[in-house]
């Protein structure tokens, strides 16, 4: 009988040092009180991926009881809101501090407020946006632009040619005794006319000679 | 520093570009090809809510507290506690019976639902019945040696912690329920030397024990501890608390009320007994017939009990009231459960719903292709005889056409042959092979055949006396023949251990219809040490089963396939000692027997046998590797080291200097050669590992820096391939070149699996089940060990290799189960579909989730958002335009001709 109690005391002293982690999950701004209650129903606090678990009260507070000294990773598991994980360190004297998690630089210490105030900064985005077909997509695609712009230019140019005295000028340029079987103006000639009239005349003579030889 | 940040920004941009190529779900695809089913586990305690019994509050052996709707069996809310029993196990559940306090709580009635969890510490919690939110919580750390023996009861506003110290005394502590304040300064000790572990129960405030031929009852609330005794007719061995009303126990076959120690009922036939409002309900079950009677008055009778409930039904909780037309008779709403965990609600002689809670403990899964439809089958038959001459082929052709026409006519007239089972159930192969049958084996020996598209349960089979093998090895589910060999149906086999004798059990069945083949369950007369399929098909395309018993004798089923074992290599593992042994089987023609010859032994136990084997990862047997090598930047090919006999073995153990050491070995199991080994200091589990093609990926916990890490290893033969046609482990294969890299991962991984497709052309992604309940599809490109931290000059840059950055980022778009989290992921199963691009996925744990993934996008299928409208308008427009233009052109030519 006495032995049993002696053992009891020993265990008592060993398991005395347990502490509790406290905190509060703050209400996301977009939610009202009722929907926050629903959110709480689906949210839980997980420490070291399930070694300890905490459950939220209606106001978002949680307490994880009887945690032994050590270093822990605390996560808020919610299927909708993203919360940053927090590193909790409890030393042997029961002092608790909360740190930002940085896996890349594990020795860098950025302290966080304790008792924890956990704020969400985003919602999960699991989905890709579907691309909808729009008329503008086609119009502004490079292929279409490449086809349409020269087309418009061509029309515009023709119009401007019609309107101005340019056309008359061009007609003047043309030599009267050209072969009339061909209605279309010789493009090469037209442009070369533009370049240099005198040269053009000489060239024409030469060409004529060539043709009528 | 500035340079570094700009560098990391560049990497980030590159990474983002690559990841954005990766396929995520579209929002409108929710539920299109995925489904989730939530479970709670096998019920331990359950009570209806007091007002109108429209929900049941239940606590389960999976450490889950949940509210279940009585109407349809849906989960209204669910709280999942810690998996480990020290903190998570539900020891006690109290649901208030006072109907007034249900809706509101105040200081007088501050609770609807109370749970007590764990034994070190013991956590007391009060819950809101309507939404499952926590109301109050407190904990005690027990100070005794056997806190797991704790018992609890509730009385008025107080909760009592009863701790028996066997053969010595009982310690009772009283707490105010909602605050956790002890009501007395000390706990009371009641000395009771007569208490014995197996013969005592606590029913509300009474502590009852059977001592020899006496029943001793102690009222723990009474001021003076007087023990009441009752003499029993014969020394009883059984003592149990009856469900339903408090203060009733069954001793031997007598039901005794503890208030007055009177025998209220004599349970002569040893049936299940339940008590509600002093009414004794007796449940009799025989041959698919269920009868519940009260005082010889029938309450409910079910004549055609479904097979899934035919396994020791028990009443968990009930709500009865006298019938209006006949006040002597009772009308009851009953919540019943079976041994395997199936939960059902019975009301007015009907089963309203059934929940299959056995599915929380899945041990093996296979996806099987469905059988051909009747018409396709007929066609297959016609094409089957390839070696016939022209005339007979001609005849068969005409005959099949004739029978098709005949069938159509008969079908129209309604005289045709009845459609086959699979045709009726809609279990017919589809064009893309996406529709499959999931054969699921659970720990309790219940088998399920579930449709992967609809989630419908087509068949169920309960194997009696079923148990998994020793060392945590589950029973085996083997596919002896797939559905490809028409007209032979598919065939599966289950090999397990008999619970009573320890001998092997073999059960062969048709996985599509669920019917047993031959004799059903076969009891083998030896203990099984090793079981596997033979490599080659025997008669009727059936692959034989190889069994090795504990005396190293070789058995083959069917026995005619015994010849095939010649030259079969196998290995056995002793996990605790870390020893692997390889064997070669040889067939002796003279005696028609096969014997097993040890060929090699590898001891991975290390000095003092500290290292224990924790995981063994072999490659998927149906895996195909399409690409034999990798093209380097200089256009040369680096050949993959693809050794089908390679396994990865993980050992873990403590170390005097580094605290923990984790070793990974790659072993060729034919020759016993250790191809490669790695060691991680101060690293420990849980290790998750996946082994495929020429690579290996595993995750572990780095104790030194306290973070999770993932290591990937790739093996290459080099620039020359030793033998491109066949691999031989015995002809001194080359030593592979090894590429390795380790990444930091922010979450804990609960399960790993690679995607698999039919021909292996599609990229392989790694599916990671996270502890938070998400399943992440990680592209191999990010895990690639050839990612280098130094960015090589442009000329040496290989295709598809991104610069190394230590941390693997969880991209939310890559979470394939979006917000459908899966509690306590236990495993992931992948299977190829008929489409090369698509891989079927089943994630299991507490919940089930089925979906499909296409790692290289659906390149062989039109996208579902393919714009049929646009393409048809464009086509029609072009056609009309060309006609109009043609017409106009004709007009113009005519005009010109007239000029």
Coordinates of C-alpha atoms in Angstrom, one line a residue, chain B residues 21-270:
Chain B
X21 CA 1.5 25.6 -66.7
X22 CA 0.5 23.0 -64.3
X23 CA -3.1 21.9 -64.4
X24 CA -5.5 22.9 -61.7
X25 CA -9.2 22.4 -61.5
X26 CA -11.7 24.8 -62.8
X27 CA -14.4 25.9 -60.4
X28 CA -17.2 24.4 -62.5
X29 CA -15.5 21.0 -62.3
X30 CA -16.4 20.6 -58.7
X31 CA -18.0 17.2 -58.2
X32 CA -17.8 16.4 -61.9
X33 CA -15.5 13.4 -61.5
X34 CA -14.7 13.5 -57.8
X35 CA -16.6 12.6 -54.7
X36 CA -16.0 12.4 -51.0
X37 CA -17.6 10.4 -48.3
X38 CA -17.2 11.3 -44.7
X39 CA -17.0 8.7 -42.0
X40 CA -16.8 8.6 -38.2
X41 CA -15.6 5.1 -37.2
X42 CA -17.1 2.3 -35.3
X43 CA -19.4 3.5 -32.6
X44 CA -18.4 3.2 -29.0
X45 CA -21.1 5.4 -27.3
X46 CA -24.2 6.9 -28.7
X47 CA -27.3 8.7 -27.6
X48 CA -30.2 10.3 -29.3
X49 CA -30.9 13.9 -28.4
X50 CA -33.5 14.2 -25.8
X51 CA -36.2 16.3 -27.5
X52 CA -37.2 14.5 -30.6
X53 CA -34.4 12.1 -31.4
X54 CA -33.7 13.7 -34.7
X55 CA -30.0 13.4 -34.2
X56 CA -27.7 11.0 -32.5
X57 CA -24.5 12.1 -30.7
X58 CA -22.0 9.4 -31.1
X59 CA -18.4 8.7 -30.0
X60 CA -16.3 6.2 -31.9
X61 CA -13.1 4.2 -31.7
X62 CA -11.5 6.5 -34.2
X63 CA -11.6 9.1 -31.5
X64 CA -14.3 11.1 -33.2
X65 CA -17.3 12.8 -31.7
X66 CA -20.1 13.5 -34.2
X67 CA -23.8 14.3 -34.6
X68 CA -25.6 12.2 -37.1
X69 CA -29.0 13.0 -38.5
X70 CA -31.7 10.4 -37.8
X71 CA -33.4 11.3 -41.1
X72 CA -30.7 10.3 -43.6
X73 CA -27.6 9.4 -41.6
X74 CA -25.6 12.5 -42.7
X75 CA -23.0 13.9 -40.4
X76 CA -24.2 17.2 -39.0
X77 CA -21.0 18.0 -37.3
X78 CA -17.8 16.1 -36.5
X79 CA -14.9 16.7 -34.1
X80 CA -11.8 14.6 -34.8
X81 CA -9.6 14.2 -31.7
X82 CA -6.0 13.2 -31.5
X83 CA -5.2 9.9 -33.1
X84 CA -3.1 8.7 -30.2
X85 CA -5.1 7.2 -27.3
X86 CA -3.2 8.9 -24.5
X87 CA -5.0 12.2 -25.4
X88 CA -7.6 11.3 -28.0
X89 CA -9.4 8.1 -26.8
X90 CA -13.0 8.9 -25.9
X91 CA -13.6 7.4 -22.4
X92 CA -16.9 8.8 -21.6
X93 CA -19.8 10.5 -23.3
X94 CA -22.7 12.1 -21.6
X95 CA -25.7 13.5 -23.5
X96 CA -28.2 15.3 -21.4
X97 CA -31.5 13.5 -21.0
X98 CA -33.3 16.5 -19.6
X99 CA -35.1 17.8 -22.7
X100 CA -35.5 21.3 -21.2
X101 CA -31.8 22.1 -21.3
X102 CA -31.2 21.1 -24.9
X103 CA -31.6 24.4 -26.7
X104 CA -30.0 26.8 -24.3
X105 CA -27.3 26.5 -21.7
X106 CA -26.8 28.6 -18.6
X107 CA -25.1 28.2 -15.3
X108 CA -27.7 25.8 -14.1
X109 CA -27.6 23.5 -17.1
X110 CA -24.3 24.3 -18.7
X111 CA -24.0 21.4 -21.1
X112 CA -25.6 19.3 -23.7
X113 CA -22.8 17.0 -24.5
X114 CA -19.8 16.1 -22.3
X115 CA -16.8 14.1 -23.4
X116 CA -13.9 12.8 -21.5
X117 CA -10.8 12.1 -23.6
X118 CA -7.5 10.3 -22.9
X119 CA -5.8 9.3 -19.7
X120 CA -2.7 11.4 -19.6
X121 CA -3.9 14.1 -19.4
X122 CA -7.6 13.6 -19.0
X123 CA -9.5 16.2 -20.9
X124 CA -13.1 17.2 -20.1
X125 CA -15.1 19.1 -22.6
X126 CA -18.6 20.4 -23.0
X127 CA -20.1 20.8 -26.4
X128 CA -23.0 22.6 -28.0
X129 CA -25.2 20.0 -29.4
X130 CA -26.5 22.1 -32.3
X131 CA -23.3 23.2 -33.9
X132 CA -20.6 21.2 -32.2
X133 CA -18.7 24.2 -30.9
X134 CA -16.8 23.9 -27.7
X135 CA -18.4 25.5 -24.6
X136 CA -16.0 24.6 -21.8
X137 CA -12.9 22.7 -21.3
X138 CA -10.6 21.6 -18.5
X139 CA -8.0 19.0 -17.8
X140 CA -6.4 17.1 -15.1
X141 CA -3.1 15.3 -15.1
X142 CA -3.6 12.0 -13.3
X143 CA -1.0 11.2 -10.6
X144 CA -1.3 7.5 -10.4
X145 CA 0.3 4.6 -12.2
X146 CA -2.6 3.3 -14.1
X147 CA -4.6 6.3 -15.3
X148 CA -5.8 4.3 -18.4
X149 CA -8.1 2.4 -16.0
X150 CA -10.0 5.5 -15.2
X151 CA -13.8 5.4 -15.3
X152 CA -16.3 8.2 -15.2
X153 CA -19.8 8.9 -14.4
X154 CA -22.0 12.0 -14.3
X155 CA -24.6 13.0 -11.7
X156 CA -26.5 16.2 -11.6
X157 CA -23.9 18.9 -12.1
X158 CA -20.9 16.9 -11.2
X159 CA -18.6 14.6 -12.9
X160 CA -16.9 11.8 -11.0
X161 CA -13.5 10.3 -11.8
X162 CA -13.3 6.8 -10.5
X163 CA -9.9 5.2 -10.5
X164 CA -9.7 1.6 -9.3
X165 CA -6.4 0.3 -8.0
X166 CA -7.0 -3.4 -8.5
X167 CA -7.0 -5.6 -5.4
X168 CA -6.6 -2.5 -3.2
X169 CA -8.9 0.5 -3.3
X170 CA -11.0 2.8 -5.4
X171 CA -10.2 6.5 -5.6
X172 CA -13.2 8.8 -6.4
X173 CA -12.8 12.5 -7.2
X174 CA -15.7 14.8 -7.7
X175 CA -15.5 17.8 -10.0
X176 CA -18.0 20.5 -10.9
X177 CA -18.6 19.6 -14.5
X178 CA -18.4 23.0 -16.3
X179 CA -15.6 24.5 -14.3
X180 CA -13.5 21.6 -13.3
X181 CA -13.4 22.7 -9.6
X182 CA -13.1 19.8 -7.2
X183 CA -16.1 20.0 -4.9
X184 CA -14.2 18.5 -2.0
X185 CA -10.7 19.2 -1.0
X186 CA -9.5 15.6 -1.3
X187 CA -10.6 12.7 -3.3
X188 CA -12.2 9.9 -1.3
X189 CA -10.4 6.6 -1.0
X190 CA -12.6 3.5 -0.6
X191 CA -10.6 0.5 0.4
X192 CA -11.8 -2.5 -1.5
X193 CA -9.4 -5.4 -1.7
X194 CA -11.9 -7.5 -3.6
X195 CA -11.9 -5.6 -6.9
X196 CA -10.5 -7.4 -9.9
X197 CA -9.8 -6.1 -13.3
X198 CA -11.8 -8.5 -15.5
X199 CA -14.8 -8.9 -13.1
X200 CA -15.8 -5.3 -12.3
X201 CA -17.9 -2.8 -14.1
X202 CA -19.1 0.7 -13.4
X203 CA -22.6 1.6 -14.2
X204 CA -23.4 5.2 -13.3
X205 CA -22.7 5.4 -9.5
X206 CA -22.5 1.7 -8.8
X207 CA -19.3 -0.2 -8.9
X208 CA -20.2 -3.9 -9.3
X209 CA -17.9 -6.9 -9.1
X210 CA -18.4 -10.6 -9.3
X211 CA -16.4 -12.4 -6.6
X212 CA -16.8 -16.1 -6.7
X213 CA -20.5 -16.8 -6.3
X214 CA -21.4 -13.3 -5.1
X215 CA -22.2 -10.0 -6.7
X216 CA -20.8 -7.1 -4.7
X217 CA -22.1 -3.6 -5.4
X218 CA -20.7 -0.4 -4.0
X219 CA -22.6 2.8 -4.2
X220 CA -20.0 5.5 -4.7
X221 CA -22.3 8.4 -3.9
X222 CA -23.5 7.0 -0.6
X223 CA -22.1 8.7 2.5
X224 CA -21.3 5.4 4.2
X225 CA -19.6 2.8 2.1
X226 CA -21.7 -0.2 2.7
X227 CA -21.3 -3.0 0.3
X228 CA -24.4 -4.8 -0.8
X229 CA -24.1 -8.4 -1.8
X230 CA -26.2 -10.8 -3.8
X231 CA -25.6 -14.5 -4.0
X232 CA -25.5 -15.9 -7.5
X233 CA -26.8 -19.2 -8.5
X234 CA -23.5 -20.2 -10.2
X235 CA -20.1 -18.6 -10.4
X236 CA -20.5 -16.2 -13.4
X237 CA -17.6 -15.3 -15.7
X238 CA -19.4 -12.6 -17.7
X239 CA -20.3 -9.2 -16.2
X240 CA -21.2 -6.4 -18.5
X241 CA -23.1 -3.1 -18.4
X242 CA -26.2 -3.0 -20.5
X243 CA -26.7 -0.2 -23.0
X244 CA -29.6 2.1 -22.7
X245 CA -30.6 2.8 -19.2
X246 CA -28.1 3.2 -16.4
X247 CA -27.8 0.9 -13.4
X248 CA -28.6 -2.4 -15.2
X249 CA -26.0 -5.1 -15.7
X250 CA -25.9 -8.6 -17.0
X251 CA -24.2 -11.2 -14.9
X252 CA -23.9 -14.5 -16.5
X253 CA -27.4 -14.7 -18.1
X254 CA -29.2 -12.7 -15.5
X255 CA -30.1 -9.1 -16.0
X256 CA -29.9 -7.3 -12.6
X257 CA -31.0 -3.9 -11.6
X258 CA -28.4 -2.3 -9.3
X259 CA -30.9 -0.1 -7.5
X260 CA -32.6 -3.0 -5.7
X261 CA -30.4 -5.9 -6.8
X262 CA -33.4 -7.7 -8.3
X263 CA -33.2 -10.0 -11.3
X264 CA -35.4 -8.3 -13.9
X265 CA -34.8 -10.7 -16.8
X266 CA -33.4 -14.1 -17.4
X267 CA -31.5 -14.1 -20.7
X268 CA -31.8 -17.8 -21.5
X269 CA -30.8 -17.7 -25.2
X270 CA -27.9 -15.4 -24.6

